[in-house]
PDB file of C-alpha atoms in Angstrom:
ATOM      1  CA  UNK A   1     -11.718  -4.903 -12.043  1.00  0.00           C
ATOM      2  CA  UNK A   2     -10.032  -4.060 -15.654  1.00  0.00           C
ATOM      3  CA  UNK A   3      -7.190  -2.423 -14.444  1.00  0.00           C
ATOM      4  CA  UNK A   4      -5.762  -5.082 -12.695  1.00  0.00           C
ATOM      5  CA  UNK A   5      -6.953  -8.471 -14.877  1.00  0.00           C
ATOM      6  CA  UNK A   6      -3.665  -9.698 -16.457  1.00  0.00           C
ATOM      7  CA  UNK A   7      -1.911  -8.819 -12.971  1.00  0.00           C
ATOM      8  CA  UNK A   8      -4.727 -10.789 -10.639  1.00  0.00           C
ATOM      9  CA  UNK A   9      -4.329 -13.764 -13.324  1.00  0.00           C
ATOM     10  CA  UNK A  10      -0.460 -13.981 -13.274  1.00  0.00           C
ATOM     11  CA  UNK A  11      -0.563 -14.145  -9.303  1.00  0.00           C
ATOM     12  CA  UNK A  12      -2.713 -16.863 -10.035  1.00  0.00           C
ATOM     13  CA  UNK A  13      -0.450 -19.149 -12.325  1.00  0.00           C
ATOM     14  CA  UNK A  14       1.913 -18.486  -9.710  1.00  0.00           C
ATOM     15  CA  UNK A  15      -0.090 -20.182  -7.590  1.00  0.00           C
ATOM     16  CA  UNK A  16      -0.560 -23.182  -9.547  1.00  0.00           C
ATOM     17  CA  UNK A  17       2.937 -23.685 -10.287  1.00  0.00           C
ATOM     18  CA  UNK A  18       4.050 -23.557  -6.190  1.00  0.00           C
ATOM     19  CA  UNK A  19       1.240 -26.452  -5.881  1.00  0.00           C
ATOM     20  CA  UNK A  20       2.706 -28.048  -9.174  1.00  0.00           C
ATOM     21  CA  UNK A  21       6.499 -27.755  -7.898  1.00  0.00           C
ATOM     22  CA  UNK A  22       5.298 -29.247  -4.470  1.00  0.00           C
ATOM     23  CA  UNK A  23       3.746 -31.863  -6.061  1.00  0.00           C
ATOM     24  CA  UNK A  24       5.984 -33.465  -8.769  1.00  0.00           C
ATOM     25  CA  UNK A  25       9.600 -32.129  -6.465  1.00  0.00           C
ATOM     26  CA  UNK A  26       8.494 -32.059  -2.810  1.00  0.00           C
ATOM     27  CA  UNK A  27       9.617 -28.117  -3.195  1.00  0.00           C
ATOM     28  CA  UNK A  28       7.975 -25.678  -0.427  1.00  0.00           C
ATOM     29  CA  UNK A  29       7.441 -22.479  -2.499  1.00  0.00           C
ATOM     30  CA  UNK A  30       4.324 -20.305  -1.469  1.00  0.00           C
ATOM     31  CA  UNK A  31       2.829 -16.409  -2.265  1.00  0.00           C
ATOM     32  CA  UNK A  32       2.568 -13.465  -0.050  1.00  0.00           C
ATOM     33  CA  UNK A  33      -0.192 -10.894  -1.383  1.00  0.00           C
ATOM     34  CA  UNK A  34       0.005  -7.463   0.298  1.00  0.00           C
ATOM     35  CA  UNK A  35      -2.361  -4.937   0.039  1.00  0.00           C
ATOM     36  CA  UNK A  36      -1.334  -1.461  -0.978  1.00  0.00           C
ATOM     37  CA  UNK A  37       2.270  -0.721   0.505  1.00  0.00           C
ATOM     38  CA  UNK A  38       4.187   2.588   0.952  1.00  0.00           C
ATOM     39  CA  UNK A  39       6.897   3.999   3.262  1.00  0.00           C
ATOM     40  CA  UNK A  40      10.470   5.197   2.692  1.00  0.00           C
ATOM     41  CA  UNK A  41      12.330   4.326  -0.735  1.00  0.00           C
ATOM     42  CA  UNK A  42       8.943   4.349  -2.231  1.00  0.00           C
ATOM     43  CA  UNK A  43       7.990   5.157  -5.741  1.00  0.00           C
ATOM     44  CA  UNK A  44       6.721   8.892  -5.393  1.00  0.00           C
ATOM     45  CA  UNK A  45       6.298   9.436  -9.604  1.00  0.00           C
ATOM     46  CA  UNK A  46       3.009  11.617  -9.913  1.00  0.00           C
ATOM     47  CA  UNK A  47       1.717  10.018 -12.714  1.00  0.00           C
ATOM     48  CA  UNK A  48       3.343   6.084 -11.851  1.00  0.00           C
ATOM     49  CA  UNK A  49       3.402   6.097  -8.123  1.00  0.00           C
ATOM     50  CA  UNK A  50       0.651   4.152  -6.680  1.00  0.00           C
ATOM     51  CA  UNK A  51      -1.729   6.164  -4.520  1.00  0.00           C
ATOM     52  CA  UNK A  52       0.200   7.108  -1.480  1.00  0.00           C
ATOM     53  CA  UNK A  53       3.224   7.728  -3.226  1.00  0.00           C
ATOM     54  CA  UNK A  54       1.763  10.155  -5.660  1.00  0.00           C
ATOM     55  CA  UNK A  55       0.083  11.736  -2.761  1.00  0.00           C
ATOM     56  CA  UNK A  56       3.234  12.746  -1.120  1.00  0.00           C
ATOM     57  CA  UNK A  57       5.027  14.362  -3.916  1.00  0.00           C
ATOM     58  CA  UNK A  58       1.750  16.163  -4.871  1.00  0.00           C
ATOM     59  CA  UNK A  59       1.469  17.644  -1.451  1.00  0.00           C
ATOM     60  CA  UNK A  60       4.949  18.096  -1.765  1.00  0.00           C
ATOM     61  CA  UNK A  61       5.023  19.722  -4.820  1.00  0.00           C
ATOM     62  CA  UNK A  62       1.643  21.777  -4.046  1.00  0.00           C
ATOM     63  CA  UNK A  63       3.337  23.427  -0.911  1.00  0.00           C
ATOM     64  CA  UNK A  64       6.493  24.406  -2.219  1.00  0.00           C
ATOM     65  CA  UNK A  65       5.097  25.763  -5.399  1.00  0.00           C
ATOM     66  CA  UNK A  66       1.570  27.434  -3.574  1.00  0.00           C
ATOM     67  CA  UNK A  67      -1.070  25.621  -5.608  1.00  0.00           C
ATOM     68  CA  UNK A  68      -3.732  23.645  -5.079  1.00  0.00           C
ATOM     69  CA  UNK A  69      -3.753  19.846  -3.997  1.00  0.00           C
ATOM     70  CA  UNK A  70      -5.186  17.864  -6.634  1.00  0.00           C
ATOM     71  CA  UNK A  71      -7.014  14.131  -6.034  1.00  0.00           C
ATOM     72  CA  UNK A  72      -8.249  12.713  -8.466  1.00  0.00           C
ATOM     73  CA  UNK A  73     -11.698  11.344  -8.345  1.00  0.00           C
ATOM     74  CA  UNK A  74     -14.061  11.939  -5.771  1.00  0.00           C
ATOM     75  CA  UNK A  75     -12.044  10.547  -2.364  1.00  0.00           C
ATOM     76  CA  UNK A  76     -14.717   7.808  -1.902  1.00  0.00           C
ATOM     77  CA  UNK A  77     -12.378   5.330  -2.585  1.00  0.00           C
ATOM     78  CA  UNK A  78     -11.710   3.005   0.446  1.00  0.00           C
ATOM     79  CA  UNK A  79      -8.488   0.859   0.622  1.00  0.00           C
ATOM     80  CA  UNK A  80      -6.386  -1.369   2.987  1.00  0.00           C
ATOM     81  CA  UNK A  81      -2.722   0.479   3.507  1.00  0.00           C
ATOM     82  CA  UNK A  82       0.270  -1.182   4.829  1.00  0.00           C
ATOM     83  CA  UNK A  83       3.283   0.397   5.999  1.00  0.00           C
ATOM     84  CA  UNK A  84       6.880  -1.138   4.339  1.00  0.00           C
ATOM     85  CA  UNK A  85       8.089  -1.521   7.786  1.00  0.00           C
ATOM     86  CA  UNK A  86       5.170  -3.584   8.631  1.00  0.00           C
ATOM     87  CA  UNK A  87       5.533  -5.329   5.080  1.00  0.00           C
ATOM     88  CA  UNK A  88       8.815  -6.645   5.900  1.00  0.00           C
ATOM     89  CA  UNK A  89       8.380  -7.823   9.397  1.00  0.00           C
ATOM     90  CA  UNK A  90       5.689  -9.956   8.069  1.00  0.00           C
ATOM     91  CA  UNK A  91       7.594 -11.071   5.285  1.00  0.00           C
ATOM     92  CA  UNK A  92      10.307 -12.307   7.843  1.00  0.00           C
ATOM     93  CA  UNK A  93       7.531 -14.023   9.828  1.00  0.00           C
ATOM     94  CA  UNK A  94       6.440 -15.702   6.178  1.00  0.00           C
ATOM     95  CA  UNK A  95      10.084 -17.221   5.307  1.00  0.00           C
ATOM     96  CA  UNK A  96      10.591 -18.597   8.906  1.00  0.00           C
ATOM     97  CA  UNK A  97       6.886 -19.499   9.719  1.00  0.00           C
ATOM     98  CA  UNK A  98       4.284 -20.067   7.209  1.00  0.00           C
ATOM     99  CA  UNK A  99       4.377 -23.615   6.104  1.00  0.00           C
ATOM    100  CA  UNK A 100       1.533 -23.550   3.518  1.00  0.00           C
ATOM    101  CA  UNK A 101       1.445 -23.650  -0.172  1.00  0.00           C
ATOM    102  CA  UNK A 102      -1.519 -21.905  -0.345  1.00  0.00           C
ATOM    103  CA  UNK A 103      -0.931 -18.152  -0.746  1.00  0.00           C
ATOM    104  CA  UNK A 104      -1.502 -15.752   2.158  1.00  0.00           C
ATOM    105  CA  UNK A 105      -2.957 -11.874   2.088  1.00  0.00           C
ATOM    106  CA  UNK A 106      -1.331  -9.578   4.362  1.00  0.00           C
ATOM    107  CA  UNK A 107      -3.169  -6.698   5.090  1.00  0.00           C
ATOM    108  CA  UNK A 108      -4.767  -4.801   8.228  1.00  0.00           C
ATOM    109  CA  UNK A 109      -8.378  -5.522   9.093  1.00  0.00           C
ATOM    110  CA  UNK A 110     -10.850  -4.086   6.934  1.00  0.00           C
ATOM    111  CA  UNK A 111     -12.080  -1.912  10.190  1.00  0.00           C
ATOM    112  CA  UNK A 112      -8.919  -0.133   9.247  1.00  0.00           C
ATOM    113  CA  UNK A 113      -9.523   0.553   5.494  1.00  0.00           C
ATOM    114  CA  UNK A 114      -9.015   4.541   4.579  1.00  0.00           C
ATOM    115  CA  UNK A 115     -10.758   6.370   2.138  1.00  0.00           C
ATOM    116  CA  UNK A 116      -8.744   7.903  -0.738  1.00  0.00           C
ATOM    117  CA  UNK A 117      -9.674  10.991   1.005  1.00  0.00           C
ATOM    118  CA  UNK A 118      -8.987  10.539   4.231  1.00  0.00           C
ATOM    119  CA  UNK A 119      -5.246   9.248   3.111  1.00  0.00           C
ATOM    120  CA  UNK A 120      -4.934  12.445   1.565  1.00  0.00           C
ATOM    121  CA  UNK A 121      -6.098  14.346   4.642  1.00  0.00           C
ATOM    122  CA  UNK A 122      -3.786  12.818   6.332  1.00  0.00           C
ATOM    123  CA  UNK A 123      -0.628  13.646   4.078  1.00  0.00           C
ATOM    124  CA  UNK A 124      -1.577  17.362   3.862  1.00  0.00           C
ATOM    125  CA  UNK A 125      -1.879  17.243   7.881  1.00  0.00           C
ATOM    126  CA  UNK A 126       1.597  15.544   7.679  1.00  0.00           C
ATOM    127  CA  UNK A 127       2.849  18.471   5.254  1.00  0.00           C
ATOM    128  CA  UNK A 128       1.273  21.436   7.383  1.00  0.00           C
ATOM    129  CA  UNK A 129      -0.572  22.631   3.912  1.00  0.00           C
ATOM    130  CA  UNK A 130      -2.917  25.020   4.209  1.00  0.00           C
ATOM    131  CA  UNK A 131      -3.758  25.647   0.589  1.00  0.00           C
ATOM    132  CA  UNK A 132      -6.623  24.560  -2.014  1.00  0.00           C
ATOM    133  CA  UNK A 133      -7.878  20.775  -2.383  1.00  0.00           C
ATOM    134  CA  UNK A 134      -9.085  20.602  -5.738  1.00  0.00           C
ATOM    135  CA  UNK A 135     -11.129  16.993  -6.497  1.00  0.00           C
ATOM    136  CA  UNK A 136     -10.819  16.147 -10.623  1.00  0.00           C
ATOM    137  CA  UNK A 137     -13.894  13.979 -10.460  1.00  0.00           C
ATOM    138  CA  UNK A 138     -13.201  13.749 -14.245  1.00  0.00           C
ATOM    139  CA  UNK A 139     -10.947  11.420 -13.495  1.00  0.00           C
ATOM    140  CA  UNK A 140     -11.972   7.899 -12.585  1.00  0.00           C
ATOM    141  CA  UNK A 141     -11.793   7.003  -8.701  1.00  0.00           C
ATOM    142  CA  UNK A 142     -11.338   3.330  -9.500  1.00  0.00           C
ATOM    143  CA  UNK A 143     -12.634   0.660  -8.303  1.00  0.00           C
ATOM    144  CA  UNK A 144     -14.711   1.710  -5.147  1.00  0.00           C
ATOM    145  CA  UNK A 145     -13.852  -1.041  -2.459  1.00  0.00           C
ATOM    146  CA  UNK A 146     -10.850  -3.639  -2.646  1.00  0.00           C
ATOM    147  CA  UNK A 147     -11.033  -5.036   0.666  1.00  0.00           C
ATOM    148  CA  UNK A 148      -8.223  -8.492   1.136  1.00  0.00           C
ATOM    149  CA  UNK A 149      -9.173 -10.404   3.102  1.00  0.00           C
ATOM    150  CA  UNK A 150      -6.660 -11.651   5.928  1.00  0.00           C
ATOM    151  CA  UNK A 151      -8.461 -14.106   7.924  1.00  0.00           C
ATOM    152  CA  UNK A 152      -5.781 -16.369   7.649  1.00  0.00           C
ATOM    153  CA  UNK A 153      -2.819 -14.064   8.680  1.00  0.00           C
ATOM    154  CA  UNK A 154      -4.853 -13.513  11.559  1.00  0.00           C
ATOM    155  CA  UNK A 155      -5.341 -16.590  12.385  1.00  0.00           C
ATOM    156  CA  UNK A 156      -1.560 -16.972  12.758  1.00  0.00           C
ATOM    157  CA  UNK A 157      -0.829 -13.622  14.052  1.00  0.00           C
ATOM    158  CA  UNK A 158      -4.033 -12.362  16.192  1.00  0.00           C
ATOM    159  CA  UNK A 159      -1.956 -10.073  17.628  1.00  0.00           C
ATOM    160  CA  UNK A 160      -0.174  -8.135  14.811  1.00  0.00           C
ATOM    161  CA  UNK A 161      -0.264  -4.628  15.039  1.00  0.00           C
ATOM    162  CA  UNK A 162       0.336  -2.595  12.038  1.00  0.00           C
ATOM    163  CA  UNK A 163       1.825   0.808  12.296  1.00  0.00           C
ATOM    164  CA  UNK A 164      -1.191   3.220  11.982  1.00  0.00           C
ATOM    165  CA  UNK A 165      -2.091   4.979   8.899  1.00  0.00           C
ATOM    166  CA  UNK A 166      -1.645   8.689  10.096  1.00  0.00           C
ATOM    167  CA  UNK A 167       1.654   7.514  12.100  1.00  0.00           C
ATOM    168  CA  UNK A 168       3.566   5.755   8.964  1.00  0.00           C
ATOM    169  CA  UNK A 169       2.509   8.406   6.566  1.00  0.00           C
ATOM    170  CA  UNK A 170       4.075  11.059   9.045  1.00  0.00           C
ATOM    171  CA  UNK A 171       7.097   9.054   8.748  1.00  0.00           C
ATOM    172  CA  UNK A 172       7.027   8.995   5.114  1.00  0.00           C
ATOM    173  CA  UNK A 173       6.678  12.336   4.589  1.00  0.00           C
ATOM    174  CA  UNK A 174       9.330  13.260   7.191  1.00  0.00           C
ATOM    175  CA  UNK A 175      11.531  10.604   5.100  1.00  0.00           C
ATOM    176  CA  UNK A 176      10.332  12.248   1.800  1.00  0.00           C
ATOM    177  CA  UNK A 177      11.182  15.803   2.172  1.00  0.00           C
ATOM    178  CA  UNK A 178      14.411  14.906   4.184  1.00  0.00           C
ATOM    179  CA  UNK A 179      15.138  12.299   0.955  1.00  0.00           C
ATOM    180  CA  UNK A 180      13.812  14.194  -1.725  1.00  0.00           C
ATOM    181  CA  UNK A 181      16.434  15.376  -3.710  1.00  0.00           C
ATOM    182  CA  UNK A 182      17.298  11.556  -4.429  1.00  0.00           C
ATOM    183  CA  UNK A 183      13.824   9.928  -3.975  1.00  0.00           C
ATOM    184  CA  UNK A 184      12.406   8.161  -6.821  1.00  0.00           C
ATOM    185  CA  UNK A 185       9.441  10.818  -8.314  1.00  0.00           C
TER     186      UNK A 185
END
């Protein structure tokens, strides 16, 4: 997609230089590639934020001020989320396990993809808001489906669980409006 060309082709030349550092200095440098993160200490900037971050302060915002909930786009969006917690236990796993040069996704299964939608279902569930959902279809919903694959985490780690959605966005929110005077919006 457009929107994310010059960033899919500079995760690529990182690529090529871990093979090109393994193969003229022996060095052991590799690439994790995680699908769409949030949790706690996230980015929650309305307008910067990616999804679930913007989200959560526009719930936020929505409930304390007794407006509507705006998404923008239609909700038909479907994406992979993955909780920081989750993020960082599987980066551990990375630095002491993974012995490949070759880059690996991390990301649930796509059985677990969410619709824009239903993410922001969820975080007005999480807030207790009872008000107006207003869709701005005049705004683009993106690319429609960005599934990762992650056939070879799970190879490594069929087991895995990853925190579910509704669970880690409760959390979030909890964290956000218990953070938000110093939370990064």
């Amino acid at each position: 997609h457009p929107s994310n060309a010059a960033f899919s082709y500079a995760k690529r030349v990182i690529d090529l230089q871990n093979k090109k550092c393994n193969e003229e200095h022996g060095c052991m440098f590799t690439s994790v590639v995680p699908c769409n993160v949030f949790g706690p200490h996230d980015n929650f900037d309305p307008l910067h934020a990616h999804v679930m971050g913007a989200l959560i302060n526009r719930a936020y915002e929505a409930k304390k001020n007794d407006t509507a909930f705006e998404i923008w786009g239609t909700g038909a969006a479907l994406r992979q989320f993955m909780y920081s917690l989750d993020l960082a236990k599987l980066f551990i796993w990375v630095l002491r396990e993974y012995q490949e040069i070759d880059p690996i996704i991390l990301a649930p299964d796509e059985a677990d993809e969410v619709s824009i939608k239903e993410a922001a279902m969820m975080i007005l569930e999480a807030f207790d808001f009872k008000g107006e959902v207003k869709y701005l279809t005049d705004k683009s919903d993106g690319q429609l489906k960005k599934t990762a694959n992650n056939a070879k985490m799970r190879k490594y780690l069929p087991q895995f669980q990853f925190t579910p959605t509704r669970e880690a966005l409760r959390e979030t929110v909890e964290w956000y409006v218990k953070n938000y005077d110093s939370a990064r919006k």
